Coordinates of C-alpha atoms and ligand atoms in Angstrom, one line a residue:
X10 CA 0.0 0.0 0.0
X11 CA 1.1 3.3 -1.1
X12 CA 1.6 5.9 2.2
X13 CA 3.6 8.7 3.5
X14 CA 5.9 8.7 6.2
X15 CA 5.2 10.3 9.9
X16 CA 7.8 11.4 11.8
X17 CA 5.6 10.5 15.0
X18 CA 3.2 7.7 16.3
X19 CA -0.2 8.2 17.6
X20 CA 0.6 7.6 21.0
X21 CA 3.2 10.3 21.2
X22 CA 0.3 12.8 19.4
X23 CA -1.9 11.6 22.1
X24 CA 0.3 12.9 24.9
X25 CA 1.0 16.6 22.7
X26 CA -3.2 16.8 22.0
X27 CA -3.1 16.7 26.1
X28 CA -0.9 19.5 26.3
X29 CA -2.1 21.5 22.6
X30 CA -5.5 21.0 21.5
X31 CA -6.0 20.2 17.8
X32 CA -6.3 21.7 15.4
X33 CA -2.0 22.2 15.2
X34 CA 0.4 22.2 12.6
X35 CA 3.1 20.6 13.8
X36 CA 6.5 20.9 11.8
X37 CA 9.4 18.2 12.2
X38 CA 12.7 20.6 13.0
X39 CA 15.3 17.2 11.4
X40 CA 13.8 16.2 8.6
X41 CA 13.5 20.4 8.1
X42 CA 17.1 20.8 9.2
X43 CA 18.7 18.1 6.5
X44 CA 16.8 18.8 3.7
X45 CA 18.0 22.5 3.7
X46 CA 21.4 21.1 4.4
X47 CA 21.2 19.5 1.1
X48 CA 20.0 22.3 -1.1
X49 CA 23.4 24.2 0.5
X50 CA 25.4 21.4 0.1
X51 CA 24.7 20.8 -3.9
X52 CA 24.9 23.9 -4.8
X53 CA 28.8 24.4 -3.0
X54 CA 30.2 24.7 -6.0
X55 CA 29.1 28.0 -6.5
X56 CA 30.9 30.3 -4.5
X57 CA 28.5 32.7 -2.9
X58 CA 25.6 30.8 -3.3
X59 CA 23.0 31.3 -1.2
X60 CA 18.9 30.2 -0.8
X61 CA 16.9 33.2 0.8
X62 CA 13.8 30.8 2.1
X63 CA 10.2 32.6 0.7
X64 CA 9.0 33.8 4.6
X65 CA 5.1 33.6 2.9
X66 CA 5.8 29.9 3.2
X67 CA 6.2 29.8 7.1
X68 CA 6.2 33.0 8.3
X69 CA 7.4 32.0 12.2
X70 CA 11.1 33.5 12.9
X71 CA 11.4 30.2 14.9
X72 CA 11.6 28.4 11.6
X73 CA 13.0 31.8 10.0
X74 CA 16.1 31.3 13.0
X75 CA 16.5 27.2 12.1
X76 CA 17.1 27.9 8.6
X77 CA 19.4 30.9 9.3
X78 CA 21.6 28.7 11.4
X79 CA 22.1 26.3 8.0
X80 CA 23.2 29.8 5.7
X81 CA 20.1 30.9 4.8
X82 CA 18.8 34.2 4.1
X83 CA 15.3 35.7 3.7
X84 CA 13.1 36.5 1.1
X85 CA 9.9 39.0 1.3
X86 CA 7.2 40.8 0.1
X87 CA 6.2 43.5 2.2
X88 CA 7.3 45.1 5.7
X89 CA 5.9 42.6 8.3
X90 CA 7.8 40.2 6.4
X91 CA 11.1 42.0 6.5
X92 CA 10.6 43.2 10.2
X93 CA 9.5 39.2 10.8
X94 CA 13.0 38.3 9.4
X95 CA 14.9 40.5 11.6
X96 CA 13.2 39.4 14.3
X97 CA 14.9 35.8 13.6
X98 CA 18.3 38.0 12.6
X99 CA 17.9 38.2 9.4
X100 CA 18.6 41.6 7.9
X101 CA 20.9 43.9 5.2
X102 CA 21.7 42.1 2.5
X103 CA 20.9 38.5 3.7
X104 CA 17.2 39.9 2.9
X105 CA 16.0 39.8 -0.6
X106 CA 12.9 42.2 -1.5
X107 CA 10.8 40.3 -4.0
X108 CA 7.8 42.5 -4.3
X109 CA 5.5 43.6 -6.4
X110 CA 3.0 46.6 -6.3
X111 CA 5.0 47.9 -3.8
X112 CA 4.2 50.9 -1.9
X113 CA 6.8 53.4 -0.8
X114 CA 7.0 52.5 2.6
X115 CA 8.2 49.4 2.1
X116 CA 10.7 49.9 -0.6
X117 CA 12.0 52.6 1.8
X118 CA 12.7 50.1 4.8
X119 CA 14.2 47.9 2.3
X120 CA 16.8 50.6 1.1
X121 CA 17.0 51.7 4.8
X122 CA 18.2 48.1 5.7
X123 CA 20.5 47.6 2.8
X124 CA 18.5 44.5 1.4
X125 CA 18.9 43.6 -2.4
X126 CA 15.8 45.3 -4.1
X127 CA 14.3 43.3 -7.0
X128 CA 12.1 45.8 -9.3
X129 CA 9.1 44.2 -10.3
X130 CA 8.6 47.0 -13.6
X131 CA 10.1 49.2 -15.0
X132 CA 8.1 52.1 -14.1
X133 CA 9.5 51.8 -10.4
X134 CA 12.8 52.9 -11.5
X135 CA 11.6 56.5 -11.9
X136 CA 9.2 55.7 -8.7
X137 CA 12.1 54.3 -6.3
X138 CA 14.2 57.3 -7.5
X139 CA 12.1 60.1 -7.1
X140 CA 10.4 58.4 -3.5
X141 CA 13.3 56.9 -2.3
X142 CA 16.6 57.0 -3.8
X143 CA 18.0 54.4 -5.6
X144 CA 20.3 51.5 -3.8
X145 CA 23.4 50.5 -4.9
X146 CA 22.8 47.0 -6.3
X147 CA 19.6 46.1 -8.2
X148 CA 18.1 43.7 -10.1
X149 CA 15.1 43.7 -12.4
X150 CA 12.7 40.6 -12.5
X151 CA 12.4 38.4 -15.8
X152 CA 8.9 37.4 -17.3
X153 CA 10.0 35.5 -20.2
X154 CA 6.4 35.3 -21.7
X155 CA 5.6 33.1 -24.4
X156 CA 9.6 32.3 -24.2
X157 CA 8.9 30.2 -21.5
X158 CA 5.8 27.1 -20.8
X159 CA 4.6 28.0 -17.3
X160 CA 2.6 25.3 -15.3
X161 CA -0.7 25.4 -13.3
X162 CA 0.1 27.8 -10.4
X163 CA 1.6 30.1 -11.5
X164 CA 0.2 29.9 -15.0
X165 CA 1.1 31.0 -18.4
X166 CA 4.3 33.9 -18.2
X167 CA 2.0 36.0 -20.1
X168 CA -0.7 35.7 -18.1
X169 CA 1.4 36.4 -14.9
X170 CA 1.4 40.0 -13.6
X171 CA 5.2 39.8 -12.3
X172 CA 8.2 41.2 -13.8
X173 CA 9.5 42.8 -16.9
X174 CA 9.3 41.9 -20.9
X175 CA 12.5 40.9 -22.4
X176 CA 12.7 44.6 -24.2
X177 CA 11.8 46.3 -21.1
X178 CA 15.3 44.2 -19.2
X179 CA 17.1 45.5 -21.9
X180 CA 15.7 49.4 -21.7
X181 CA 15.7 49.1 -17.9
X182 CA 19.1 47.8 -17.2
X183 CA 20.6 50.6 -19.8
X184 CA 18.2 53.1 -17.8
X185 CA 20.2 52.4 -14.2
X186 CA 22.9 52.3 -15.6
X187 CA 22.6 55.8 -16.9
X188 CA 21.6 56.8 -13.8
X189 CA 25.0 55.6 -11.8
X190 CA 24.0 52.2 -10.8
X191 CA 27.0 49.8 -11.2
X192 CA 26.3 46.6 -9.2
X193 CA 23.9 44.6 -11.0
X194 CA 21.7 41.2 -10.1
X195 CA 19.1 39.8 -11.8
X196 CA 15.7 37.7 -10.8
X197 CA 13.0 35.2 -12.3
X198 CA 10.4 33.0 -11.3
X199 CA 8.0 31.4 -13.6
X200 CA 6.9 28.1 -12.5
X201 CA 5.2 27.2 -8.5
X202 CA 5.3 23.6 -7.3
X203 CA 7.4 22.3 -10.4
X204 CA 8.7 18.8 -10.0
X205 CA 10.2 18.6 -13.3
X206 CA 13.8 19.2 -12.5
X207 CA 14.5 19.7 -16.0
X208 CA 12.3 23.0 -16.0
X209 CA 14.7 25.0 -13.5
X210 CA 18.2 23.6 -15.0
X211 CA 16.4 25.3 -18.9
X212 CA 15.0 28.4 -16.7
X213 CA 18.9 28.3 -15.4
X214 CA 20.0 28.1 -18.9
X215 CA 17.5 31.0 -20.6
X216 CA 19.1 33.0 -17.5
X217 CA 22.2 32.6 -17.9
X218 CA 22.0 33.6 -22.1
X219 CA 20.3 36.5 -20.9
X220 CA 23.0 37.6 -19.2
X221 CA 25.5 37.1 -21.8
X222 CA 23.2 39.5 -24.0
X223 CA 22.6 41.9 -21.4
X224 CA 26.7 42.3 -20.6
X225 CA 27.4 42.4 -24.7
X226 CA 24.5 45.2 -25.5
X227 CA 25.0 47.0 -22.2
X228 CA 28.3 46.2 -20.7
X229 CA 27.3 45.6 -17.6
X230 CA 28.2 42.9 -15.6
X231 CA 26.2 40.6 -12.9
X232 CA 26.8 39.8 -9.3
X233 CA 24.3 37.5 -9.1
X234 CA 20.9 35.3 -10.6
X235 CA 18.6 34.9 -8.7
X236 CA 16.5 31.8 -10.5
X237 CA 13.2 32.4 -7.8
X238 CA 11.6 29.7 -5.9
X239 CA 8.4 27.5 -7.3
X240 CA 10.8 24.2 -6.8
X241 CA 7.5 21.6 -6.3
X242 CA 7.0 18.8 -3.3
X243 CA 5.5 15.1 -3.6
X244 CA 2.0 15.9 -2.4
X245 CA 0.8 12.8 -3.1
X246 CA 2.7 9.6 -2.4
X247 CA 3.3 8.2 -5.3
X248 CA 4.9 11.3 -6.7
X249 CA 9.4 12.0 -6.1
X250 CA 11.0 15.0 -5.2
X251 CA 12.7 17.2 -7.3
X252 CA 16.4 15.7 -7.3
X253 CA 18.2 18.4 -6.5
X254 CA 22.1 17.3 -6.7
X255 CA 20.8 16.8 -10.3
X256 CA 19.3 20.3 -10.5
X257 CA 22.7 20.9 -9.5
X258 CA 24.9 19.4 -11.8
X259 CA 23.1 20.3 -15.2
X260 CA 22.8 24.1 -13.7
X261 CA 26.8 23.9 -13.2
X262 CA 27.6 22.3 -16.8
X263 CA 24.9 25.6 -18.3
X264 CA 27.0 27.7 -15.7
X265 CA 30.4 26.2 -17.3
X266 CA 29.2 26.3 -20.9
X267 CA 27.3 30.0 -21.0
X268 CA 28.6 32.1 -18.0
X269 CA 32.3 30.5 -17.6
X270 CA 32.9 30.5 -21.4
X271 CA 31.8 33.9 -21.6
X272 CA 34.0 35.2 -18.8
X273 CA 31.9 36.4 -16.8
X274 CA 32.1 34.2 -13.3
X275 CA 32.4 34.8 -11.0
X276 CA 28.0 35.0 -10.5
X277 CA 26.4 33.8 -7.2
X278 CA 23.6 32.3 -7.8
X279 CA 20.4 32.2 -5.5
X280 CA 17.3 30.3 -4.8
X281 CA 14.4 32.1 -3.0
X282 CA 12.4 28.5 -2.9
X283 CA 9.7 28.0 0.2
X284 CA 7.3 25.0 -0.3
X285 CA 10.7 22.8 -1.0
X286 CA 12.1 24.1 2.7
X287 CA 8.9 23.5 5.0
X288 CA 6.0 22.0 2.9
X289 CA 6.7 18.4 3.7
X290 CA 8.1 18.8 6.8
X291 CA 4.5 20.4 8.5
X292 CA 1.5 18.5 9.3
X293 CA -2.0 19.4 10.4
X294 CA -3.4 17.2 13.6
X295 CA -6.9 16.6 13.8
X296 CA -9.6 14.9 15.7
X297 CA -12.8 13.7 14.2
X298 CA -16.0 15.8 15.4
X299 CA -18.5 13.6 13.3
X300 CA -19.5 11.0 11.1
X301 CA -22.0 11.8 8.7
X302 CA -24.1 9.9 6.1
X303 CA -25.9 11.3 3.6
X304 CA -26.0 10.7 0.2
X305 CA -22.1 10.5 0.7
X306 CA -20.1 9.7 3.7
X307 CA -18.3 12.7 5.4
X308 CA -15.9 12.9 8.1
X309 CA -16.2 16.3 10.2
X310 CA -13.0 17.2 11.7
X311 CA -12.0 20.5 14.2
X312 CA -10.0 21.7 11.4
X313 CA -10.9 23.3 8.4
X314 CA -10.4 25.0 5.5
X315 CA -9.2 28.0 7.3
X316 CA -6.5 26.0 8.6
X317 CA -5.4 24.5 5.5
X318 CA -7.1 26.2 2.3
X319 CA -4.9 24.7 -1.0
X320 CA -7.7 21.9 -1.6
X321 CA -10.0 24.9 -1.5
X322 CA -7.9 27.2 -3.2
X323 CA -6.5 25.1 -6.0
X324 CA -8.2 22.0 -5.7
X325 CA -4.6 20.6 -4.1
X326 CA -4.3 16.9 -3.1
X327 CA -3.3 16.6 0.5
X328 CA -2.8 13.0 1.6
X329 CA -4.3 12.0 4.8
X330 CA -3.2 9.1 7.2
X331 CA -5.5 8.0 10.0
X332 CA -3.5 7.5 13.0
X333 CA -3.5 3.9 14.6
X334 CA -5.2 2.8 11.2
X335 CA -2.1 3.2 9.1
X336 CA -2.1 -1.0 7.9
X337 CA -5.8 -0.6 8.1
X338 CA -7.6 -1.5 4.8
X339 CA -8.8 1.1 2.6
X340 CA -12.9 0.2 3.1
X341 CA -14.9 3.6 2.7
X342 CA -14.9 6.5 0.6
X343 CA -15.2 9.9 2.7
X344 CA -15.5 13.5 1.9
X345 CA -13.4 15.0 4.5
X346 CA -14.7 18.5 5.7
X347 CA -14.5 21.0 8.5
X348 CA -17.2 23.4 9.8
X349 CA -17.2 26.5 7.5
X350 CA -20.7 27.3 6.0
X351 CA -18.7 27.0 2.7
X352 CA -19.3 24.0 0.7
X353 CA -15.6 23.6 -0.4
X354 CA -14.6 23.9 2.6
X355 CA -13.2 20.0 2.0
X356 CA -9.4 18.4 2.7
X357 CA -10.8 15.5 0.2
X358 CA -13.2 14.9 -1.6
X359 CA -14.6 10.8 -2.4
X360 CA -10.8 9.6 -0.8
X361 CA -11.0 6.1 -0.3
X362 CA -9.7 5.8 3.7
X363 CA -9.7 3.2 6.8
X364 CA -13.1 3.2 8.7
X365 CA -13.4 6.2 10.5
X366 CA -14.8 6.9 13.9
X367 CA -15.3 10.2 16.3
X368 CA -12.2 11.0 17.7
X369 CA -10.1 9.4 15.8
X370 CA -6.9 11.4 15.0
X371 CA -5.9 12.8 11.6
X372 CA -2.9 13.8 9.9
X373 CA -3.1 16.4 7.1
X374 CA 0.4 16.0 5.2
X375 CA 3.0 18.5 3.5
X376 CA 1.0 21.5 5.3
X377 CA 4.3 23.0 6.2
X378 CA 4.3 26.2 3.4
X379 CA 1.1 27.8 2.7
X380 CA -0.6 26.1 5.6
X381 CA -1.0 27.7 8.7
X382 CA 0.9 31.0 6.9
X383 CA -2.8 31.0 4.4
X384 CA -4.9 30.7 7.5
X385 CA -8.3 33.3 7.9
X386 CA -10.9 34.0 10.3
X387 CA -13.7 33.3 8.2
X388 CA -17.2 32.3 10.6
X389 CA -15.1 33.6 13.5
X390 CA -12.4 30.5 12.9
X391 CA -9.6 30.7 15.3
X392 CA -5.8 30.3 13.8
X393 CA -4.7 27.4 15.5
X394 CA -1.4 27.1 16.9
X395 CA 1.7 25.9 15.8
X396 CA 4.5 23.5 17.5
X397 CA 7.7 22.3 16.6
X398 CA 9.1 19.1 16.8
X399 CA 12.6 19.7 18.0
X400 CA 15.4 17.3 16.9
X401 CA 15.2 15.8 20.9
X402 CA 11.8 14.8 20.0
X403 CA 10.5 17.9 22.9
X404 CA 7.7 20.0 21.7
X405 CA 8.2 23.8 21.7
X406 CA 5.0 25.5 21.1
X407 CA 6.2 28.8 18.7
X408 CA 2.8 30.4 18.1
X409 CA 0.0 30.2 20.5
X410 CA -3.6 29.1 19.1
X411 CA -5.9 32.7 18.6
X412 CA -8.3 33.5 21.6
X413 CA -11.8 35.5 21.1
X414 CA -10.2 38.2 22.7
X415 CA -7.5 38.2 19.9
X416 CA -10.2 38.4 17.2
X417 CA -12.4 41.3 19.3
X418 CA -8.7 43.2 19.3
X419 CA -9.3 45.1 16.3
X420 CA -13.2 46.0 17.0
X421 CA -13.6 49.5 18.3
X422 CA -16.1 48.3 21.2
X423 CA -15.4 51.9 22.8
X424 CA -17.0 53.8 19.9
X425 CA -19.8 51.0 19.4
X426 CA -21.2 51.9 23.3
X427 CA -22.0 55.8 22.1
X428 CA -22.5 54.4 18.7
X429 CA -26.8 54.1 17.9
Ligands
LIG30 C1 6.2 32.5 -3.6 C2 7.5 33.1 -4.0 C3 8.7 32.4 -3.8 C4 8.7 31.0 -3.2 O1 8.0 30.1 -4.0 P1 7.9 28.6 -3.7 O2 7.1 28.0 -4.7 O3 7.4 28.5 -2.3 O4 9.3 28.0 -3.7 C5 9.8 33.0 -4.2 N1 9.9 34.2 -4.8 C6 8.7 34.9 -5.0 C7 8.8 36.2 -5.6 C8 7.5 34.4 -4.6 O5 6.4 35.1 -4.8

């Protein structure tokens, strides 16, 4: 029988539930540790190298701290995000600032810090200059459009709202360089939850001539490429993870053939990935509320949709392993749903599962990026807490579960007593 690996048995869930209630996300600090270990470790030929982990993945500077600790730096989109990643000590260049429809504010603490600002158009040349100032280095974000096949994410280049045309890198690059700027980097990111590993060595490779035409037309040179994130995870078990020593290597021989030939190493290059570093290492305890029998079966669990929303969202398959019932034969068909009066408010729909009672326990895999960090307080939901399961096999709690009083914080109950 197909499954997925836990990094916990149910009894040892049993004695955490006594301590957190579910719903949690729990995330498994090892398996977290090693596989961002490897991602350094097969890209150490490349001096400079580094991965700035996509906080909007797991924004929690407890995980933001771990993954400094193996080299990493950070990679955001607005000003919680930066101030989150300082927080964990992440800040001045170890941030990258990957935004887009970015007000001035934010592009102002990101010069302020010293972080590596990636334009997302090239109108906000003219609009980082006259609000701002312009930083030192800078880098200008890619859309290949119909250059490039995208995949069901992040969709077709074209239809993506990020980045600039090919003409407009060439007219932007020789537009800050006119206006002083000398250090140069440059950014893309066209595909999400890819498992192809072919796709990021040819994105590598359509970089990498890109930069060779850039340096010829402009004579500039680059300090580094930054090839994005979108690197994809096996969400269902009988899918494989992207290999990523071979990512590796056939990036390296591009690297050797385009960049080294050309004489223009040394590059860094850099990964801004996130579902790759936490999805699979995250999972979303449950208990069963109730059984129900309609015209289908459903199991109704304490969690839902809010707590977890890519089935929702995107129709994503998130496999599900009963606890206790792991050899247990496959014998019903359930829709599994939580208690939002939303009709997709589903974690499967018609999966065949083990027998399910009340109370039974259920793990929601690979909810370790865009889990908890997608979470909302539609119908008055609660964001649940989450733990992390520290190498030791302790359980830290690092973010409480909400309280009514945290969702009455923002309501102005002064003004409502003189309010009729
Ligand atoms: C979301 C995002 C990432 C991370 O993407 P993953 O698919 O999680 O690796 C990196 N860079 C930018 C600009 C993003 O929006």
């Amino acid at each position: 029988m197909l499954g997925k690996q836990l990094p916990f048995n149910k009894a040892q869930i049993e004695g955490i539930i006594n301590q957190f209630p579910t719903p949690f996300h729990i995330y498994d600090e090892k398996a977290m540790v090693e596989n961002a270990k490897k991602l350094v470790q097969a890209f150490a030929w490349n001096e400079g190298f580094k991965e700035f982990f996509a906080v909007k993945a797991t924004p929690n500077p407890f995980i933001i701290k771990l993954l400094k600790q193996v080299g990493f730096g950070a990679d955001c989109s607005s000003l919680p995000e930066i101030e989150l990643s300082e927080k964990a000590g992440i800040t001045g260049s170890d941030i990258m600032f990957t935004s887009n429809n970015t007000p001035v504010y934010e592009y102002k603490k990101a010069l302020e810090i010293g972080a590596n600002i990636n334009l997302d158009d090239i109108s906000h040349i003219d609009y980082l200059e006259q609000n701002v100032g312009l930083p030192n280095i800078i880098a200008c974000r890619y859309n290949p459009g119909s250059l490039k096949a995208g995949n069901t994410i992040i969709g077709e280049p074209e239809d993506a709202k990020y980045g600039f045309t090919k003409e407009q890198m060439f007219e932007g690059y020789r537009i800050l360089k006119d206006k002083g700027i000398k250090r140069f980097g440059i950014h893309t990111m066209v595909a999400s939850n890819e498992l192809n590993p072919d796709y990021f060595i040819e994105t590598a490779e359509l970089m990498f001539n890109l930069v060779v035409e850039l340096h010829k037309k402009l004579d500039i040179r680059f300090e580094f490429i930054n090839l994005g994130g979108g690197i994809g995870i096996p969400y269902r078990p009988e899918q494989k993870p992207v290999d990523l020593q071979y990512v590796s290597n056939g990036i390296r021989k591009k690297f050797d053939e385009i960049i080294v030939a050309n004489g223009l190493a040394p590059i860094k290059l850099f990964w801004e990935a996130g579902r790759v570093i936490t999805g699979p290492y995250g999972y979303l305890v449950t208990k069963v509320q109730h059984i129900k029998k309609t015209y289908k079966k459903f199991v109704g669990l304490d969690a839902s949709m809010s707590n977890l929303m890519r089935p929702a969202l995107y129709g994503a398959y998130h496999h599900i392993t009963v606890l206790g019932k792991e050899n247990a034969p496959l014998l019903e068909k359930y829709d599994v749903t939580g208690s939002l009066c939303e009709n997709n408010d589903k974690f499967a729909i018609a999966r065949q599962l083990p027998i399910i009672e009340p109370n039974d326990i259920l793990v929601i895999h690979d909810s370790g990026a865009h889990g908890h960090a997608m979470g909302f307080n539609y119908n008055a939901k609660l964001r649940s807490s989450e733990l992390l399961l520290r190498t030791d096999e302790s359980v830290l709690e690092i973010r409480r579960a909400e309280t009514i009083e945290d969702y009455f914080a923002t309501l102005n109950f002064d003004n409502l007593k003189h309010f009729n």
